[in-house]
CSV table of C-alpha atoms in Angstrom, one decimal:
chain,number,residue,atom,x,y,z
A,1180,MET,CA,-0.3,0.0,0.2
A,1181,ARG,CA,1.4,3.3,-1.0
A,1182,ARG,CA,2.0,6.0,1.8
A,1183,ALA,CA,-0.1,8.6,1.5
A,1184,ALA,CA,2.1,12.3,1.0
A,1185,PRO,CA,3.0,14.4,4.0
A,1186,THR,CA,0.9,17.3,3.8
A,1187,LEU,CA,1.5,21.1,5.6
A,1188,PRO,CA,-0.6,22.3,7.8
A,1189,ALA,CA,-3.0,24.5,6.7
A,1190,ASP,CA,-1.5,27.9,8.1
A,1191,ALA,CA,2.2,27.0,7.2
A,1192,PRO,CA,3.7,29.9,5.1
A,1193,GLY,CA,4.3,29.7,1.6
A,1194,LEU,CA,7.4,28.9,0.0
A,1195,ALA,CA,8.3,32.3,-0.9
A,1196,ASP,CA,7.7,33.9,2.3
A,1197,LEU,CA,10.6,31.6,3.4
A,1198,THR,CA,14.4,32.9,3.7
A,1199,PRO,CA,16.8,31.0,1.2
A,1200,ASP,CA,18.0,28.6,3.7
A,1201,GLN,CA,14.3,27.3,4.8
A,1202,ARG,CA,12.7,27.4,1.1
A,1203,LEU,CA,15.8,24.6,0.7
A,1204,ARG,CA,15.2,22.8,3.3
A,1205,ARG,CA,11.1,23.0,2.5
A,1206,LEU,CA,11.9,21.8,-1.2
A,1207,GLU,CA,14.4,19.2,-0.1
A,1208,LEU,CA,11.4,17.6,2.1
A,1209,THR,CA,8.9,18.0,-0.7
A,1210,VAL,CA,10.9,16.0,-3.2
A,1211,THR,CA,12.1,13.4,-0.7
A,1212,ARG,CA,8.9,12.8,1.0
A,1213,ARG,CA,6.9,13.6,-1.9
A,1214,LEU,CA,8.3,12.9,-5.1
A,1215,ASN,CA,10.9,10.3,-4.3
A,1216,GLY,CA,9.2,7.3,-2.8
A,1217,MET,CA,6.4,7.7,-6.0
A,1218,LEU,CA,9.2,7.4,-8.2
A,1219,HIS,CA,11.8,5.2,-6.9
A,1220,GLY,CA,14.2,3.3,-9.4
A,1221,GLN,CA,18.1,2.8,-9.1
A,1222,HIS,CA,19.3,5.9,-11.3
A,1223,HIS,CA,15.7,7.0,-12.3
A,1224,GLY,CA,15.4,10.6,-13.7
A,1225,LEU,CA,12.5,12.4,-14.9
A,1226,LEU,CA,12.4,11.1,-18.9
A,1227,PRO,CA,13.2,7.3,-18.8
A,1228,GLY,CA,15.2,5.9,-22.1
A,1229,PRO,CA,18.3,4.0,-23.4
A,1230,GLY,CA,21.9,5.4,-22.3
A,1231,SER,CA,24.7,5.9,-24.3
A,1232,GLU,CA,27.0,2.8,-24.2
A,1233,ILE,CA,26.8,0.9,-27.6
A,1234,ALA,CA,25.5,-2.9,-26.9
A,1235,GLY,CA,25.2,-4.1,-30.5
A,1236,SER,CA,22.8,-3.9,-33.1
A,1237,ARG,CA,19.3,-5.3,-33.9
A,1238,GLU,CA,16.7,-5.2,-37.4
A,1239,TYR,CA,14.8,-1.9,-37.0
A,1240,ARG,CA,11.1,-1.9,-35.9
A,1241,PRO,CA,9.0,0.5,-38.0
A,1242,GLY,CA,7.1,2.7,-35.2
A,1243,GLU,CA,8.9,1.5,-32.0
A,1244,ASP,CA,12.7,2.5,-32.8
A,1245,GLU,CA,14.0,6.2,-33.8
A,1246,VAL,CA,15.5,6.8,-37.0
A,1247,ARG,CA,18.3,8.7,-35.5
A,1248,ARG,CA,19.6,5.2,-33.8
A,1249,MET,CA,20.0,3.4,-37.1
A,1250,ASP,CA,23.3,1.6,-37.3
A,1251,TRP,CA,24.2,3.1,-40.9
A,1252,ALA,CA,27.4,0.6,-41.3
A,1253,VAL,CA,25.5,-2.8,-40.4
A,1254,THR,CA,22.4,-1.7,-42.6
A,1255,ALA,CA,24.5,-1.3,-45.4
A,1256,ARG,CA,26.6,-4.7,-45.2
A,1257,THR,CA,23.0,-6.6,-44.6
A,1258,THR,CA,21.0,-4.5,-46.6
A,1259,VAL,CA,18.3,-4.9,-43.9
A,1260,PRO,CA,17.5,-1.7,-42.0
A,1261,HIS,CA,19.3,-2.1,-38.5
A,1262,VAL,CA,19.3,0.6,-35.1
A,1263,ARG,CA,22.1,0.7,-33.0
A,1264,GLU,CA,21.4,-1.0,-28.6
A,1265,VAL,CA,23.0,0.7,-26.0
A,1266,ASP,CA,23.3,-0.3,-22.3
A,1267,ALA,CA,21.8,2.3,-19.6
A,1268,ASP,CA,25.4,4.6,-18.0
A,1269,ARG,CA,26.1,3.5,-14.6
A,1270,GLU,CA,26.2,7.0,-14.1
A,1271,LEU,CA,23.8,9.8,-15.0
A,1272,THR,CA,25.1,13.5,-15.7
A,1273,THR,CA,22.5,16.1,-15.7
A,1274,TRP,CA,23.0,19.2,-17.4
A,1275,LEU,CA,20.7,22.1,-16.4
A,1276,LEU,CA,19.9,25.5,-18.2
A,1277,VAL,CA,17.9,27.8,-16.4
A,1278,ASP,CA,16.3,31.1,-17.5
A,1279,THR,CA,16.3,34.0,-14.7
A,1280,SER,CA,15.7,36.3,-17.6
A,1281,PRO,CA,13.3,39.3,-16.6
A,1282,SER,CA,10.1,37.6,-17.8
A,1283,MET,CA,10.8,34.9,-15.0
A,1284,GLU,CA,10.5,37.2,-12.2
A,1285,TYR,CA,6.5,37.9,-13.2
A,1286,GLY,CA,3.7,36.1,-11.2
A,1287,THR,CA,0.4,36.4,-9.5
A,1288,ALA,CA,-0.2,33.1,-8.0
A,1289,THR,CA,1.3,31.4,-5.3
A,1290,LEU,CA,4.6,31.3,-6.7
A,1291,ASP,CA,6.6,33.5,-8.9
A,1292,LYS,CA,7.9,31.7,-12.3
A,1293,ARG,CA,11.4,32.2,-11.3
A,1294,GLU,CA,10.5,30.6,-7.7
A,1295,LEU,CA,8.6,27.6,-9.9
A,1296,ALA,CA,11.8,27.5,-11.8
A,1297,VAL,CA,14.0,27.4,-8.6
A,1298,ALA,CA,11.3,24.4,-7.0
A,1299,ALA,CA,11.8,22.7,-10.7
A,1300,VAL,CA,15.7,22.4,-10.7
A,1301,ALA,CA,15.4,21.3,-6.7
A,1302,ALA,CA,12.8,18.1,-8.2
A,1303,VAL,CA,15.6,17.4,-10.8
A,1304,GLY,CA,18.1,17.5,-8.8
A,1305,PHE,CA,16.9,15.7,-5.8
A,1306,LEU,CA,15.1,13.0,-8.0
A,1307,THR,CA,18.4,12.6,-10.2
A,1308,ALA,CA,20.8,12.5,-7.4
A,1309,GLY,CA,23.1,9.2,-6.7
A,1310,VAL,CA,26.3,7.8,-6.3
A,1311,GLY,CA,28.5,9.1,-9.4
A,1312,ASN,CA,25.8,11.3,-10.8
A,1313,ARG,CA,26.6,14.4,-11.6
A,1314,LEU,CA,24.8,17.5,-11.6
A,1315,GLY,CA,25.5,21.0,-14.0
A,1316,GLY,CA,24.4,24.2,-15.8
A,1317,GLN,CA,23.9,27.4,-16.4
A,1318,LEU,CA,21.6,30.0,-15.3
A,1319,LEU,CA,20.9,32.5,-17.9
A,1320,GLY,CA,20.7,36.2,-17.1
A,1321,PRO,CA,20.3,39.5,-18.2
A,1322,SER,CA,23.8,40.3,-17.0
A,1323,GLY,CA,25.3,37.2,-18.8
A,1324,LEU,CA,25.7,33.2,-18.2
A,1325,ARG,CA,26.8,31.7,-15.1
A,1326,ARG,CA,28.2,28.5,-15.2
A,1327,PHE,CA,28.3,25.7,-13.4
A,1328,PRO,CA,31.0,22.4,-13.8
A,1329,ALA,CA,29.0,18.9,-13.3
A,1330,ARG,CA,29.6,17.4,-9.5
A,1331,SER,CA,28.2,15.0,-7.7
A,1332,GLY,CA,27.0,15.8,-4.0
A,1333,ARG,CA,24.2,17.4,-1.8
A,1334,THR,CA,26.7,20.0,-1.2
A,1335,HIS,CA,27.0,20.9,-4.8
A,1336,LEU,CA,23.1,21.2,-5.5
A,1337,LEU,CA,22.2,22.8,-2.2
A,1338,GLY,CA,24.9,25.8,-4.2
A,1339,LEU,CA,23.2,25.9,-7.5
A,1340,LEU,CA,20.0,26.1,-5.6
A,1341,ARG,CA,21.2,29.0,-3.3
A,1342,ALA,CA,22.6,31.2,-6.5
A,1343,LEU,CA,19.6,30.8,-7.9
A,1344,LEU,CA,17.6,32.0,-4.9
A,1345,THR,CA,19.9,34.7,-4.6
A,1346,ALA,CA,20.5,35.7,-8.4
A,1347,PRO,CA,19.7,39.5,-8.7
A,1348,ARG,CA,16.2,40.5,-9.6
A,1349,THR,CA,15.6,43.6,-12.0
A,1350,GLY,CA,12.7,44.2,-11.3
A,1351,GLY,CA,11.4,45.5,-14.6
A,1352,TYR,CA,12.7,48.4,-16.0
A,1353,ASP,CA,11.7,51.7,-15.7
A,1354,HIS,CA,12.5,53.0,-19.0
A,1355,PRO,CA,13.3,50.9,-22.4
A,1356,ASP,CA,16.1,53.2,-22.1
A,1357,THR,CA,17.0,51.1,-18.7
A,1358,ALA,CA,17.2,47.7,-20.5
A,1359,PRO,CA,20.6,45.7,-21.5
A,1360,LEU,CA,21.6,46.0,-25.0
A,1361,ALA,CA,22.0,42.8,-25.3
A,1362,PRO,CA,21.8,40.4,-22.6
A,1363,PRO,CA,22.1,36.7,-23.5
A,1364,THR,CA,19.8,35.1,-25.2
A,1365,LEU,CA,18.0,31.4,-24.8
A,1366,THR,CA,19.7,30.6,-28.0
A,1367,ASP,CA,23.0,31.5,-26.5
A,1368,GLY,CA,22.4,29.3,-23.5
A,1369,ILE,CA,21.8,25.9,-25.6
A,1370,ASP,CA,24.6,26.5,-27.0
A,1371,GLY,CA,26.7,26.7,-24.4
A,1372,VAL,CA,25.1,23.9,-22.6
A,1373,GLN,CA,26.2,21.8,-26.2
A,1374,ARG,CA,29.6,22.5,-25.3
A,1375,MET,CA,29.6,21.9,-21.7
A,1376,ALA,CA,27.8,18.7,-22.4
A,1377,THR,CA,30.5,16.5,-23.8
A,1378,ARG,CA,29.0,13.2,-22.9
A,1379,ARG,CA,25.3,11.9,-23.8
A,1380,GLY,CA,23.1,13.0,-20.2
A,1381,LEU,CA,19.8,14.3,-19.8
A,1382,VAL,CA,19.4,17.9,-20.3
A,1383,VAL,CA,16.5,19.9,-18.4
A,1384,LEU,CA,15.9,23.4,-19.7
A,1385,VAL,CA,13.5,25.4,-17.3
A,1386,SER,CA,12.5,28.4,-19.3
A,1387,ASP,CA,8.8,30.1,-20.4
A,1388,PHE,CA,10.3,29.9,-23.4
A,1389,LEU,CA,9.0,32.9,-25.1
A,1390,ASP,CA,12.8,34.8,-26.0
A,1391,GLY,CA,12.4,35.1,-29.6
A,1392,LEU,CA,9.5,33.8,-30.3
A,1393,PRO,CA,8.0,35.6,-34.2
A,1394,ASP,CA,4.7,37.1,-34.0
A,1395,ASP,CA,3.7,35.0,-36.9
A,1396,PRO,CA,2.4,31.6,-35.4
A,1397,ALA,CA,3.8,29.9,-38.2
A,1398,GLY,CA,7.3,30.7,-37.5
A,1399,THR,CA,10.3,29.2,-36.1
A,1400,ALA,CA,11.8,29.8,-32.9
A,1401,PRO,CA,15.1,31.2,-33.3
A,1402,TRP,CA,16.1,28.8,-30.5
A,1403,GLU,CA,14.5,25.7,-32.1
A,1404,ALA,CA,17.4,24.8,-34.4
A,1405,GLY,CA,20.2,24.5,-31.5
A,1406,LEU,CA,17.4,22.6,-29.3
A,1407,ARG,CA,17.4,20.3,-32.0
A,1408,ARG,CA,20.9,19.7,-31.7
A,1409,LEU,CA,20.9,19.4,-28.3
A,1410,ALA,CA,18.2,16.4,-28.4
A,1411,ALA,CA,20.1,14.5,-31.3
A,1412,ARG,CA,22.7,13.8,-29.0
A,1413,HIS,CA,21.0,13.9,-25.4
A,1414,GLN,CA,17.7,13.1,-23.6
A,1415,VAL,CA,16.0,16.7,-23.2
A,1416,LEU,CA,13.5,17.9,-20.9
A,1417,ALA,CA,12.2,21.0,-21.6
A,1418,VAL,CA,10.2,22.2,-18.2
A,1419,GLU,CA,8.0,25.1,-19.6
A,1420,VAL,CA,6.8,27.9,-16.6
A,1421,THR,CA,3.4,29.8,-16.9
A,1422,ASP,CA,1.0,31.9,-14.9
A,1423,PRO,CA,-2.3,32.0,-15.3
A,1424,ARG,CA,-2.2,36.1,-16.2
A,1425,GLU,CA,-0.3,35.5,-19.1
A,1426,LEU,CA,-3.1,33.2,-20.3
A,1427,GLU,CA,-6.0,35.6,-19.5
A,1428,LEU,CA,-6.8,39.3,-18.7
A,1429,PRO,CA,-9.1,39.8,-15.9
A,1430,ASP,CA,-11.7,42.5,-15.9
A,1431,VAL,CA,-10.1,44.6,-13.7
A,1432,GLY,CA,-10.6,48.0,-15.5
A,1433,LEU,CA,-7.4,50.1,-16.5
A,1434,ILE,CA,-4.2,48.0,-16.2
A,1435,THR,CA,-0.6,49.1,-17.0
A,1436,LEU,CA,1.2,46.2,-19.0
A,1437,VAL,CA,4.6,45.8,-18.9
A,1438,ASP,CA,7.5,44.3,-20.9
A,1439,PRO,CA,9.4,43.2,-18.6
A,1440,GLU,CA,12.3,42.3,-21.1
A,1441,THR,CA,12.3,45.8,-22.8
A,1442,GLY,CA,10.1,47.8,-20.2
A,1443,ARG,CA,7.8,49.2,-22.8
A,1444,ARG,CA,4.5,49.7,-21.0
A,1445,ARG,CA,1.2,50.0,-22.3
A,1446,GLU,CA,-1.9,51.1,-20.7
A,1447,VAL,CA,-4.8,48.6,-21.2
A,1448,TRP,CA,-9.2,48.6,-20.5
A,1449,THR,CA,-9.8,44.8,-19.4
A,1450,GLY,CA,-13.8,46.2,-19.3
A,1451,ASP,CA,-13.7,45.8,-22.8
A,1452,ARG,CA,-14.6,42.0,-23.9
A,1453,ALA,CA,-13.6,41.8,-27.1
A,1454,LEU,CA,-10.1,42.9,-25.7
A,1455,ARG,CA,-9.9,40.2,-23.3
A,1456,GLU,CA,-11.0,37.6,-25.8
A,1457,ARG,CA,-8.4,38.6,-28.4
A,1458,TYR,CA,-5.9,38.6,-25.9
A,1459,ALA,CA,-6.9,34.7,-24.5
A,1460,ALA,CA,-6.3,33.8,-28.4
A,1461,ALA,CA,-2.8,35.2,-29.0
A,1462,ALA,CA,-2.0,33.9,-25.5
A,1463,THR,CA,-3.5,30.3,-26.4
A,1464,ALA,CA,-2.0,30.4,-30.1
A,1465,GLN,CA,1.8,31.7,-28.5
A,1466,ARG,CA,1.7,28.7,-26.2
A,1467,ASP,CA,0.7,26.3,-28.9
A,1468,GLN,CA,3.7,27.6,-30.9
A,1469,VAL,CA,6.0,26.5,-28.0
A,1470,ARG,CA,4.8,23.7,-27.8
A,1471,ARG,CA,4.9,23.0,-31.1
A,1472,ALA,CA,8.7,24.1,-31.4
A,1473,LEU,CA,9.4,21.8,-28.4
A,1474,ARG,CA,7.9,18.7,-30.3
A,1475,ARG,CA,9.8,19.2,-33.3
A,1476,SER,CA,13.0,19.7,-31.1
A,1477,GLY,CA,12.5,15.8,-30.2
A,1478,ALA,CA,12.6,17.6,-26.5
A,1479,ALA,CA,10.1,16.1,-23.7
A,1480,HIS,CA,7.7,18.6,-22.6
A,1481,LEU,CA,6.7,19.3,-19.0
A,1482,GLY,CA,4.3,22.2,-17.9
A,1483,LEU,CA,4.4,23.7,-14.9
A,1484,ARG,CA,2.2,26.6,-13.7
A,1485,THR,CA,2.5,29.2,-10.9
A,1486,ASP,CA,-0.9,28.4,-9.6
A,1487,ARG,CA,-0.9,24.6,-9.5
A,1488,ASP,CA,0.8,21.7,-7.2
A,1489,TRP,CA,3.9,21.8,-9.1
A,1490,SER,CA,4.9,18.2,-7.2
A,1491,ALA,CA,1.9,16.6,-8.7
A,1492,ASP,CA,2.1,17.9,-11.9
A,1493,ILE,CA,6.0,16.3,-12.1
A,1494,VAL,CA,4.4,13.3,-11.0
A,1495,ARG,CA,2.2,13.0,-13.5
A,1496,HIS,CA,4.7,13.8,-16.0
A,1497,VAL,CA,7.0,11.1,-15.1
A,1498,HIS,CA,4.3,8.4,-15.1
A,1499,ALA,CA,3.1,9.3,-18.4
A,1500,GLN,CA,6.5,9.1,-19.5
A,1501,ARG,CA,7.4,5.8,-18.3
A,1502,ARG,CA,4.0,4.7,-19.8
A,1503,LEU,CA,5.1,5.7,-23.0
A,1504,ALA,CA,8.7,4.1,-22.5
A,1505,ALA,CA,7.1,0.7,-21.4
A,1506,ALA,CA,4.1,0.6,-23.9
A,1507,PRO,CA,6.4,-0.8,-27.2
A,1508,ALA,CA,7.9,-3.4,-24.9
A,1509,ALA,CA,4.8,-4.7,-23.9
A,1510,ALA,CA,2.9,-4.9,-27.4
A,1511,ARG,CA,6.4,-6.8,-28.2
A,1512,GLY,CA,5.4,-9.2,-25.4
A,1513,GLY,CA,2.0,-9.6,-26.5
A,1514,VAL,CA,3.0,-11.1,-29.9
A,1515,GLY,CA,4.3,-14.5,-30.1
C-alpha cells in the first residue's frame, strides 16, 4: 500500500515567504518525501530511456525505433535496416539551463515564475542524485551566463539552488533605455550547454520559452535549431513555466502592461470583453507555438504553472513518460 504524501499545516507559510535556507529545506523535504518515494528506481530520472554505451545492433522495428539510432554501417552490409542497441550508463550526468531573465520574475499566484523554476531545479537535482551521478549547468540572466561545472553531492546541489534563489532581480525596467543592450538569449544558453555536455546525458531546460518568438504563429523560434541539435545527442526535458495572467486578462478596469524584457508600457482597458477574448486567443496561439517547437525539436515537455501543485504535475509527467516508454515493450511481449 502506498503511504499518503505528507501535508503541511494549513497556516504554514508559502515558499515565497521563507528565507533562502528555509526554502531549500522545504524543497528538499517536498522532493524526498513526496516525490522520491513515488518515483523510486536506481539511477531514475525524469525521463526514462536508453543510455549511451553501444551494445550491438538489431533489426529496425518501424513505429518503435527512432531513425536517429540507425546503424548505417550494419544496414549497408546486410541491406536490412538495423538500429544500435545501447546499455544504460552507470552514472547519470544532468545538465541544467535555467532562465532567470526578467520575464521569469512575473507571477500572480502562490509563486512567481522564478520561484517555480527553483522548485523544478530542486526536483531534478534531488531526483537524479545518486552515487556517481553529477549535476551541472548554466543560469541565463540579463548580465550573462553563469556556469556551474558538473559535480556530485548534496552540497553542490544546494549551492546551485542557493545561487538561483539569490540571483539578482531586475524588478522590471522603468524605461526602455534602461534595459540591457545585448543580454544573452536562450539560444546562447542552449549553445553553451551543448559545449559543456560532451557526454550523453539528461539536459533540462527551465524557461517560459518566450525569447525571440516570432509574431507569426507559423514562424520558427530562434532557439529551435539549437534545441534540435541538443536533443540529437541527449535526452532533453523542456520545463515550460507559465502564470495564469499570461493566458487571460481579468476584468479589473484600466491596467498598465509592462514588457519585462524591454520596459515598454501600454495601458489596457480590461473591461472590453472583445479585447480579453483576443488576448486569450493570442496567448493560446503563442503557447501552442512553443509546444510545437518543442515537439519538433524532439524534447519532452513538462508544463508547470504558478497556480498549480508543481510536485503533482511532475509526478503525472514522470508516470506518463514511463507508460509511453513501456508501451512498445509490452506490445512486443504480447506478440507471439
